[in-house]
Tab-separated table of C-alpha atoms and ligand atoms in Angstrom:
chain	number	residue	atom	x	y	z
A	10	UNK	CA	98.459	59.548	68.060
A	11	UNK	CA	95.336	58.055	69.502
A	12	UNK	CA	91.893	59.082	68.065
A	13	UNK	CA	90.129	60.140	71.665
A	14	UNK	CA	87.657	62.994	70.033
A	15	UNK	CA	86.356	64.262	66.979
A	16	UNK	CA	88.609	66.933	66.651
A	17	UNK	CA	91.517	64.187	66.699
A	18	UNK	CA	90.721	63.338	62.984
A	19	UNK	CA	91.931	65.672	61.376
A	20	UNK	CA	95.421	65.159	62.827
A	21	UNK	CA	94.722	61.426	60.510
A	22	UNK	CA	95.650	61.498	56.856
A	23	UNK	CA	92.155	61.697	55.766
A	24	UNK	CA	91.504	63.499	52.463
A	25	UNK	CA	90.208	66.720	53.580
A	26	UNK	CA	86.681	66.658	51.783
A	27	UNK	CA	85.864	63.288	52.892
A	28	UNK	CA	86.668	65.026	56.831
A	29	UNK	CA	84.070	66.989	55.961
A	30	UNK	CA	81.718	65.025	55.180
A	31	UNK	CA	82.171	62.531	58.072
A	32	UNK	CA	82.238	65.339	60.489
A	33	UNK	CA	78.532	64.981	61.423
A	34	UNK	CA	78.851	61.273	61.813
A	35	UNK	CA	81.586	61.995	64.175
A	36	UNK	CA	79.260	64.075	66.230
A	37	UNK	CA	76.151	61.770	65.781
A	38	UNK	CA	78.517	59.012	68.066
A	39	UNK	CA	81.328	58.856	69.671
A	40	UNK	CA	84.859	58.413	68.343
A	41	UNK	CA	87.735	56.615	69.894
A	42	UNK	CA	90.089	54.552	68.526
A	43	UNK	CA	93.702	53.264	70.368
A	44	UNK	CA	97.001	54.212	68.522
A	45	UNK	CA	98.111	50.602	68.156
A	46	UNK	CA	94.565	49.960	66.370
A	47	UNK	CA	95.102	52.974	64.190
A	48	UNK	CA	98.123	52.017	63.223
A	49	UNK	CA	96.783	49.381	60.982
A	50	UNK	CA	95.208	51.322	58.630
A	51	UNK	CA	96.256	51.490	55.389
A	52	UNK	CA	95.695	55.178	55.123
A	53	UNK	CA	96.363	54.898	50.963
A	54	UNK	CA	93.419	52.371	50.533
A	55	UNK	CA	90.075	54.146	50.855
A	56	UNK	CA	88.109	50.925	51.571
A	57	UNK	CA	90.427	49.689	54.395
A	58	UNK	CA	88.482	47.341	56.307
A	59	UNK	CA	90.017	48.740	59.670
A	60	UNK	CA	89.588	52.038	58.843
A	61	UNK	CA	85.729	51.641	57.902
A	62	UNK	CA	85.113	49.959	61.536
A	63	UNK	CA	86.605	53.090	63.251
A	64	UNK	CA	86.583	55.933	60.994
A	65	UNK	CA	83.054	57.943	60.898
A	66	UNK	CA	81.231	58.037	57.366
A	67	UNK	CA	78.668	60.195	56.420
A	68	UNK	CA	76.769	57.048	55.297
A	69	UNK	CA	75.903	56.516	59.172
A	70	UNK	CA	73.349	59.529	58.543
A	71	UNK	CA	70.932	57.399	56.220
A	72	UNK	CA	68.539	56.165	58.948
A	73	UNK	CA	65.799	53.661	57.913
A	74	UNK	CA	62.538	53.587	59.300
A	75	UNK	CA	62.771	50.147	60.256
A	76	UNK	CA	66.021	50.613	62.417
A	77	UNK	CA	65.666	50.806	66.126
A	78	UNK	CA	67.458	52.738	68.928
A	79	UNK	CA	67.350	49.374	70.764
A	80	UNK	CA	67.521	47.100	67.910
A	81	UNK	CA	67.840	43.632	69.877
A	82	UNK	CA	64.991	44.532	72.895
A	83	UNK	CA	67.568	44.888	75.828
A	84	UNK	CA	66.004	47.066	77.565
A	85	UNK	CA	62.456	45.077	76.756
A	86	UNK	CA	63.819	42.727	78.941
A	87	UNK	CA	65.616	44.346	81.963
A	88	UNK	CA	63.946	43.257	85.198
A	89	UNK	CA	66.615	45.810	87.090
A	90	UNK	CA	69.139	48.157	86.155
A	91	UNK	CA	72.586	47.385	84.274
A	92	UNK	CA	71.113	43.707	83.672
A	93	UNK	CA	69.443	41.749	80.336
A	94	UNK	CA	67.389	38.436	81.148
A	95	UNK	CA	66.334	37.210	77.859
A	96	UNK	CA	67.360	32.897	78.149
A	97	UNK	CA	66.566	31.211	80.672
A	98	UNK	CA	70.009	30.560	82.602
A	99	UNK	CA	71.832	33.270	81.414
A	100	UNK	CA	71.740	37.143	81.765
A	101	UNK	CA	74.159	40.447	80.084
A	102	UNK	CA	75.618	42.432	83.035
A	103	UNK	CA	76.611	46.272	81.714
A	104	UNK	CA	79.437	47.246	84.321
A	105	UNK	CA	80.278	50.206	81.986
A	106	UNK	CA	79.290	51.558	78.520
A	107	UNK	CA	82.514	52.581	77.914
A	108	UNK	CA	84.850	51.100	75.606
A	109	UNK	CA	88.686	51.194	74.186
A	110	UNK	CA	86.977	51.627	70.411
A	111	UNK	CA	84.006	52.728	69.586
A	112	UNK	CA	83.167	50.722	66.637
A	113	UNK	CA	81.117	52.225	63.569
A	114	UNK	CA	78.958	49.177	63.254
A	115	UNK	CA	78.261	48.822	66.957
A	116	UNK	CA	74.775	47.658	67.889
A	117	UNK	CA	74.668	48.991	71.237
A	118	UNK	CA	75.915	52.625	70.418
A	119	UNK	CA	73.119	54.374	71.595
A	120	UNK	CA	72.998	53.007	74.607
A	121	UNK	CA	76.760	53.801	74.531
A	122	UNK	CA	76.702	57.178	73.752
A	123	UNK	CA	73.556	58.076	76.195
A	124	UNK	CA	75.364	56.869	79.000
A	125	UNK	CA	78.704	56.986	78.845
A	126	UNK	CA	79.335	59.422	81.238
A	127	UNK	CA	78.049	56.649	84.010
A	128	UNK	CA	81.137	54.750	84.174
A	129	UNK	CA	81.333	51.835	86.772
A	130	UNK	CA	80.254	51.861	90.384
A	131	UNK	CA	79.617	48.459	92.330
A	132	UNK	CA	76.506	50.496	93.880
A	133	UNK	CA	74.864	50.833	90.300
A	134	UNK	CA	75.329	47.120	90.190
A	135	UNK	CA	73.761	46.427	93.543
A	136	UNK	CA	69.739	45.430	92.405
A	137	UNK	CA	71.386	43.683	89.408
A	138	UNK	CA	73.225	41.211	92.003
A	139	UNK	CA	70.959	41.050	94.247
A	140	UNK	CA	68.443	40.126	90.748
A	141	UNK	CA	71.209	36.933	90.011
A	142	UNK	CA	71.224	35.873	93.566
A	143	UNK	CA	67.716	36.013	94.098
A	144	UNK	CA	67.450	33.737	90.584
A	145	UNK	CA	68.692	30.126	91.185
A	146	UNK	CA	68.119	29.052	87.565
A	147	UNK	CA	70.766	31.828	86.577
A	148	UNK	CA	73.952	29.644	86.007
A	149	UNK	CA	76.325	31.921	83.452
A	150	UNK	CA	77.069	36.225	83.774
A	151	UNK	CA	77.851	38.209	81.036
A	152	UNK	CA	79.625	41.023	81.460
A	153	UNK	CA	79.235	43.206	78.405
A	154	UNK	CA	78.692	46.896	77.830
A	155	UNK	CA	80.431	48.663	77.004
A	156	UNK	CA	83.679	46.667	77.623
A	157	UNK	CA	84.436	44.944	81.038
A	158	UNK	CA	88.382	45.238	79.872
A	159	UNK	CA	87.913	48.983	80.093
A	160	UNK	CA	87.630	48.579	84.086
A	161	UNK	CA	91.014	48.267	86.186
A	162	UNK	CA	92.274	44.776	87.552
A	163	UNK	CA	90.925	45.531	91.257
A	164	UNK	CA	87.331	46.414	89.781
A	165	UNK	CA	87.062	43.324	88.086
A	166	UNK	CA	88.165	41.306	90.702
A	167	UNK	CA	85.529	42.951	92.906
A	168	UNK	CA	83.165	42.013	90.557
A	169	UNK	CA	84.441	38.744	89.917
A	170	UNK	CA	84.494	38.266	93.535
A	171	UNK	CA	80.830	39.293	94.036
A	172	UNK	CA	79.190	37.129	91.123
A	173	UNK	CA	81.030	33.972	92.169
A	174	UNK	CA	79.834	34.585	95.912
A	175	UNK	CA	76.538	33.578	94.272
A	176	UNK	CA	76.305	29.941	94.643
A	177	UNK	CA	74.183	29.226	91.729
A	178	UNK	CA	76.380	31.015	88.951
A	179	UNK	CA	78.831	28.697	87.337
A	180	UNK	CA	80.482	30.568	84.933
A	181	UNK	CA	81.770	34.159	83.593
A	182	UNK	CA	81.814	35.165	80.368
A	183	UNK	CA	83.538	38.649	78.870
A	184	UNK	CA	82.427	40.272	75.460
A	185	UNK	CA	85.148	42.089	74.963
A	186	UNK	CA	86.735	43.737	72.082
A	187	UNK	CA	90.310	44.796	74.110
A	188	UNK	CA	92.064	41.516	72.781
A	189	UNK	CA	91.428	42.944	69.471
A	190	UNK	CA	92.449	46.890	70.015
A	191	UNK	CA	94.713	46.887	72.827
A	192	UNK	CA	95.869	43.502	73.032
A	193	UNK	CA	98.813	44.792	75.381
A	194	UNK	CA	95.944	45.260	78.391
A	195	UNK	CA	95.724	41.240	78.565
A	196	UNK	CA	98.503	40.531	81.524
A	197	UNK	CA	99.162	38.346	84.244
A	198	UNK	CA	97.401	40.840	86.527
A	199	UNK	CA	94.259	40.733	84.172
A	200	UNK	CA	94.211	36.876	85.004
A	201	UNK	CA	94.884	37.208	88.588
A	202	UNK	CA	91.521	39.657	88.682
A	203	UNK	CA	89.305	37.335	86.337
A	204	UNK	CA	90.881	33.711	88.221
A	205	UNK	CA	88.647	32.116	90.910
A	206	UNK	CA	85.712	29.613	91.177
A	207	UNK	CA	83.954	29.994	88.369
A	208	UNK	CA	84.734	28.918	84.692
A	209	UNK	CA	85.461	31.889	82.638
A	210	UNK	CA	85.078	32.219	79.116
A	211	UNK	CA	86.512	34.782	76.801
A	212	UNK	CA	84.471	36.152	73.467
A	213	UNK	CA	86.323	38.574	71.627
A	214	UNK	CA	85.126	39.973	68.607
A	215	UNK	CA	87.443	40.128	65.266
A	216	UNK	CA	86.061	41.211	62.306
A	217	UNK	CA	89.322	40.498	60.100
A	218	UNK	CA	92.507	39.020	59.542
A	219	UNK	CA	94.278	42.089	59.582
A	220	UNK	CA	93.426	42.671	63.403
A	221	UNK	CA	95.367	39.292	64.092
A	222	UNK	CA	99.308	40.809	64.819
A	223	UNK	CA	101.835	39.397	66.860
A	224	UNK	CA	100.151	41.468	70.198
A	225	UNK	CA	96.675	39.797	69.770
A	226	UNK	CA	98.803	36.297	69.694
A	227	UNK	CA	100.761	36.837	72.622
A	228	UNK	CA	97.080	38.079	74.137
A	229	UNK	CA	95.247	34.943	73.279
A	230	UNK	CA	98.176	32.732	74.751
A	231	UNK	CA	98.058	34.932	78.020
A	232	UNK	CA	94.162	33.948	77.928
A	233	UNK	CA	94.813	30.438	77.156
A	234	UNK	CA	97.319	29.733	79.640
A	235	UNK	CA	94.862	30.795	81.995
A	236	UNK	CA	92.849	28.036	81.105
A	237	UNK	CA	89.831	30.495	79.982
A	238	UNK	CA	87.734	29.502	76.993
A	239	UNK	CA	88.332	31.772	74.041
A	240	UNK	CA	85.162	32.096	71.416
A	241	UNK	CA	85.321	34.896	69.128
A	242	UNK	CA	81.819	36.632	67.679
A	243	UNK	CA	82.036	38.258	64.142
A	244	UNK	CA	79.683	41.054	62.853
A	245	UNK	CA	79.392	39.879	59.107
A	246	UNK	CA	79.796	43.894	57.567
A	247	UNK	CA	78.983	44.862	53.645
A	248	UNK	CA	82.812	46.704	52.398
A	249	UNK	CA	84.973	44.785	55.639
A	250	UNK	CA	83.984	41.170	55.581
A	251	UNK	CA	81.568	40.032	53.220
A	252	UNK	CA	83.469	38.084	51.016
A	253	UNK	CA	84.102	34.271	51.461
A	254	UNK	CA	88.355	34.482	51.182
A	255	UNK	CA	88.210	37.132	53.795
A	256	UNK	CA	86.105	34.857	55.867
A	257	UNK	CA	87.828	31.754	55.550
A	258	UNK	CA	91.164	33.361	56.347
A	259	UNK	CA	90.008	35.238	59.065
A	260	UNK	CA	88.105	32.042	61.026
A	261	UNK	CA	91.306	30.143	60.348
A	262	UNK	CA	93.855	32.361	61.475
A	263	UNK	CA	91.653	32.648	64.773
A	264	UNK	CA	92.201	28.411	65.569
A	265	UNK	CA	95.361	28.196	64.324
A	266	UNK	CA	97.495	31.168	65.050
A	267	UNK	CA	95.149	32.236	68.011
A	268	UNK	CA	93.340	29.060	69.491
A	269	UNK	CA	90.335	31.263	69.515
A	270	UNK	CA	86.800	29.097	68.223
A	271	UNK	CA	84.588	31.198	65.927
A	272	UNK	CA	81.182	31.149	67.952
A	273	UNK	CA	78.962	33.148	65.945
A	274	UNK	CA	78.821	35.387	62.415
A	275	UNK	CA	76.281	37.873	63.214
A	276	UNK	CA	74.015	39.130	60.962
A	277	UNK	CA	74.484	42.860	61.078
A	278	UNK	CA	71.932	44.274	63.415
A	279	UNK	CA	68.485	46.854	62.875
A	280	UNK	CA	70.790	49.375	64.818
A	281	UNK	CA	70.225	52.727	62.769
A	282	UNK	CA	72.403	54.158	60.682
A	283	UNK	CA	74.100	50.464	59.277
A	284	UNK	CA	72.464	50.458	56.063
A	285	UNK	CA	76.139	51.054	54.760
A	286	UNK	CA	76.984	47.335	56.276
A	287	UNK	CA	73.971	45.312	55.987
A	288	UNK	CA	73.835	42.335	53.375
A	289	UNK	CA	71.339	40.608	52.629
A	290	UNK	CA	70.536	37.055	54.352
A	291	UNK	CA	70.977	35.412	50.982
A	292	UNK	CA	74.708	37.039	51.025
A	293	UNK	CA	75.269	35.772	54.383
A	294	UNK	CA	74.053	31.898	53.658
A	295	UNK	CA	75.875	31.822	50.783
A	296	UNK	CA	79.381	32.763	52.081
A	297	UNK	CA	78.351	30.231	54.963
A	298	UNK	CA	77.956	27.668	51.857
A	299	UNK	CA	81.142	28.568	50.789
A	300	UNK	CA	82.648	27.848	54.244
A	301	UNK	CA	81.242	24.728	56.090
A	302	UNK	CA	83.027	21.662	54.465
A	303	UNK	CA	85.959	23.633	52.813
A	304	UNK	CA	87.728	25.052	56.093
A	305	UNK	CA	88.136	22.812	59.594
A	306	UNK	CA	84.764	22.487	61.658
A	307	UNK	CA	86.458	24.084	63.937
A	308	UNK	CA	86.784	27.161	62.396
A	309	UNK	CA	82.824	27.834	61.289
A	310	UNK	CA	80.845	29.764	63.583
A	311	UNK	CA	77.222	29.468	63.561
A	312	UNK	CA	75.446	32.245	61.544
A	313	UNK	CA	72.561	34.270	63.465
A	314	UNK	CA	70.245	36.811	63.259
A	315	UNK	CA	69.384	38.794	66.723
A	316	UNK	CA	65.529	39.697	66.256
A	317	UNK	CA	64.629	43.351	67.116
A	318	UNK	CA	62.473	43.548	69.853
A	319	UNK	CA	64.571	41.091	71.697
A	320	UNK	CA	63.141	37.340	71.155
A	321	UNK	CA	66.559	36.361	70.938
A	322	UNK	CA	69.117	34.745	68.384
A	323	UNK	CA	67.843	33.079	65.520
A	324	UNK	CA	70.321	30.597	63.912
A	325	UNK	CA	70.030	31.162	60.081
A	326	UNK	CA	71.333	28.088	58.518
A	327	UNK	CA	71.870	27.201	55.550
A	328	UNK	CA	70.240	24.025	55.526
A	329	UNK	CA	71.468	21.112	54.204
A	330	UNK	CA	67.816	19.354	53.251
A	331	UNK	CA	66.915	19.404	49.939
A	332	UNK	CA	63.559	17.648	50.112
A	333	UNK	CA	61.724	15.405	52.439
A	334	UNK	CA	58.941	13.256	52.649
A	335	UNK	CA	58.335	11.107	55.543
A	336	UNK	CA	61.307	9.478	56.617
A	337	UNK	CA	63.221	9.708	53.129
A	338	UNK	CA	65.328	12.399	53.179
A	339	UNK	CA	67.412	14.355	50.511
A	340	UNK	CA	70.511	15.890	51.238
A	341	UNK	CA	72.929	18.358	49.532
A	342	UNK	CA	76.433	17.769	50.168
A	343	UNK	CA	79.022	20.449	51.181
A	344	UNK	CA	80.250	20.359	47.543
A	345	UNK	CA	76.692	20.666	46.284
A	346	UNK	CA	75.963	17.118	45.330
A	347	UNK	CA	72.121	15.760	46.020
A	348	UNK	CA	72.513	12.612	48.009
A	349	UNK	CA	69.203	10.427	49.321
A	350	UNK	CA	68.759	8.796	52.797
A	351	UNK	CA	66.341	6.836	54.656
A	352	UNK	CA	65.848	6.593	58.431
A	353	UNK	CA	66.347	3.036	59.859
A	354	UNK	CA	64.141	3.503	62.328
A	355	UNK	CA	61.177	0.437	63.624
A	356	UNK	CA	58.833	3.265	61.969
A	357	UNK	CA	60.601	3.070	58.438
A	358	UNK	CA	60.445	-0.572	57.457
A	359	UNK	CA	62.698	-1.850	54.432
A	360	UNK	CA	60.658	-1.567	51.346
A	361	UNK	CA	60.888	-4.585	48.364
A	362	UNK	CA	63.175	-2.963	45.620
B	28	PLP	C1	73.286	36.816	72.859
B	28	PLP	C2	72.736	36.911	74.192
B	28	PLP	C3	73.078	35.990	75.187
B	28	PLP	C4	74.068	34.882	74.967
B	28	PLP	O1	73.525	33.922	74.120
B	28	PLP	P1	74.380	32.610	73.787
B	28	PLP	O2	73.624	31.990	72.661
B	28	PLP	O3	74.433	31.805	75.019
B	28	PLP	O4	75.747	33.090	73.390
B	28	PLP	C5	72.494	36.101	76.418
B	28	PLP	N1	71.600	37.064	76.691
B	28	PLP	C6	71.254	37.968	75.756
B	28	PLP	C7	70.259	39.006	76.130
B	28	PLP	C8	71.797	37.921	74.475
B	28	PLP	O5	71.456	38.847	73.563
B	29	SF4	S1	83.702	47.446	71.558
B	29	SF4	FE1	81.696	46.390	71.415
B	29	SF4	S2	80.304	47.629	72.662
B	29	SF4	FE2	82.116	48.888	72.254
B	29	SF4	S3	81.641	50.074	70.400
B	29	SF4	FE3	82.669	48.214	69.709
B	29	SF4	S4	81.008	46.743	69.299
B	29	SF4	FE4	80.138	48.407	70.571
């Protein structure tokens, strides 16, 4: 069975006291998970990392003061309705706030579960276009949410259709996590719908290894084939991820058996209820130390931290300088050894040694 309400979990082989106890986390947001996605759980093992992205815990309860209802400032910067301008020459377009999943950890789910009932309609969208067009700088849409998947193929090629009639914007991007939860959605129709002018890029978001199955592969090669970029974004989460063999396999699997770049490791958002998934920043630089250098380039996303109140992503490092002074540099290696190095540079002359 799918997991569409509530009320669908007790139909899942949860222990009966932990059902009650989740059951006002399950009414606190929503619930939803697709059969196929369900169907990776390993029911047996309490800590499945699957299960603790869709399942409800009672831990979501414990709110922080510090959390925020809008814990990256989209709305703080949402010159018209359905539409984020934070950078410069790119902007967040919400076509829906639905989604396939509803994820535990998601950083939007208030916004998610106060408006759900919207849906799409091109009207709602209207001041938001007319917003791009009348913004020349704007070169790249992101359509986010909510998930654009969710819509049908002849919405998004009405949408598709509208942004690239603006002559400025040069490319579409999708944060979506469908690839990951109902990989079977990605057909040629999908393409047909998303195919046109502009450059279109792909970010899905996989948290873990376990979510790659022969379905996601055949998805990403549908996506490839298209000739769309594919970048993935991670949410690094306390209990699912945080662990540096889980990591490693996970960013490799999504180059080699996917073709899908790791983009970013996010640092898990001030969204409230998360204290369950939150490391530390010291957690998340050192499983970054234990990446870069030991697994392909290709395969390390950059770790960042979205600032509440919405001044934008914050890359966290680590860094690789040990000490400086002037133009003499010292530098840790990947494997931890302290290496020194001078600029040769007209304002560094060659001392006597
Ligand atoms: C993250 C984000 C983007 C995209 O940033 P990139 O670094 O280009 O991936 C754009 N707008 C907003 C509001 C964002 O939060
Ligand atoms: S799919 Fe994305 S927007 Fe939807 S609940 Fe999950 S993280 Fe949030």
């Amino acid at each position: 069975m799918k997991l569409q309400h509530a009320a669908d979990l007790a139909a899942l082989p949860i222990a009966p006291a932990d059902l009650a106890r989740d059951a006002a986390a399950a009414a606190s947001f929503n619930v939803k998970a697709p059969r196929r996605y369900l169907d990776l759980i390993d029911w047996a093992d309490e800590r499945d990392p699957i299960r603790r992205q869709v399942i409800p815990s009672a831990d979501e309860l414990v709110v922080d003061p510090r959390e925020r209802e809008d814990p990256i400032g989209d709305a703080a910067h949402s010159p018209a309705p359905r539409l984020t301008h934070r950078y410069p020459d790119r902007v967040l377009l919400y076509p829906t706030y639905q989604c396939a999943v509803y994820c535990r950890h998601c950083f939007r789910k208030e916004s998610l579960a106060a408006d759900d009932a919207a849906g799409y309609a091109i009207e709602a969208l209207e001041p938001a276009l007319a917003y791009i067009a009348a913004h020349p700088e704007i070169r790249e849409v992101i359509l986010t949410g909510g998930d654009p998947l969710i819509l049908g193929n002849e919405r998004l090629e009405e949408l598709r259709r509208r942004i690239e009639a603006i002559a400025h914007v040069r490319l579409l991007r999708l944060h979506t996590r469908i690839p990951v939860v109902l990989p079977e959605r990605i057909n040629a129709g999908l393409v047909r719908a998303l195919k046109g002018r502009l450059m279109v890029c792909v970010v899905t978001h996989f948290n873990h290894a376990r979510e790659i199955t022969d379905t996601t592969v055949l998805a990403a090669r549908t996506l490839r084939e298209a000739g769309f970029m594919l970048l993935n974004q991670t949410v690094l989460l306390k209990g699912v991820n945080d662990d540096a063999e889980a990591l490693r396999t996970l960013f490799r699997e999504l180059v080699y058996a996917l073709g899908i770049r790791p983009y970013y490791l996010h640092h898990c958002d001030s969204t409230r209820g998360l204290s369950h998934f939150r490391t530390t920043i010291d957690r998340g630089l050192d499983l970054m130390t234990a990446l870069r250098g030991h697994i392909s380039g290709l395969c390390l996303p950059h770790y960042v931290l979205d600032l509440p109140g919405g001044d934008g992503k914050i890359p966290l490092g680590p860094s690789y300088v040990a000490a400086r002074s002037g133009f003499e540099w010292k530098f840790k290696t990947y494997d931890a050894k302290l290496r020194d190095y001078s600029e040769i540079v007209p304002e560094n002359p060659p001392r006597d040694r």
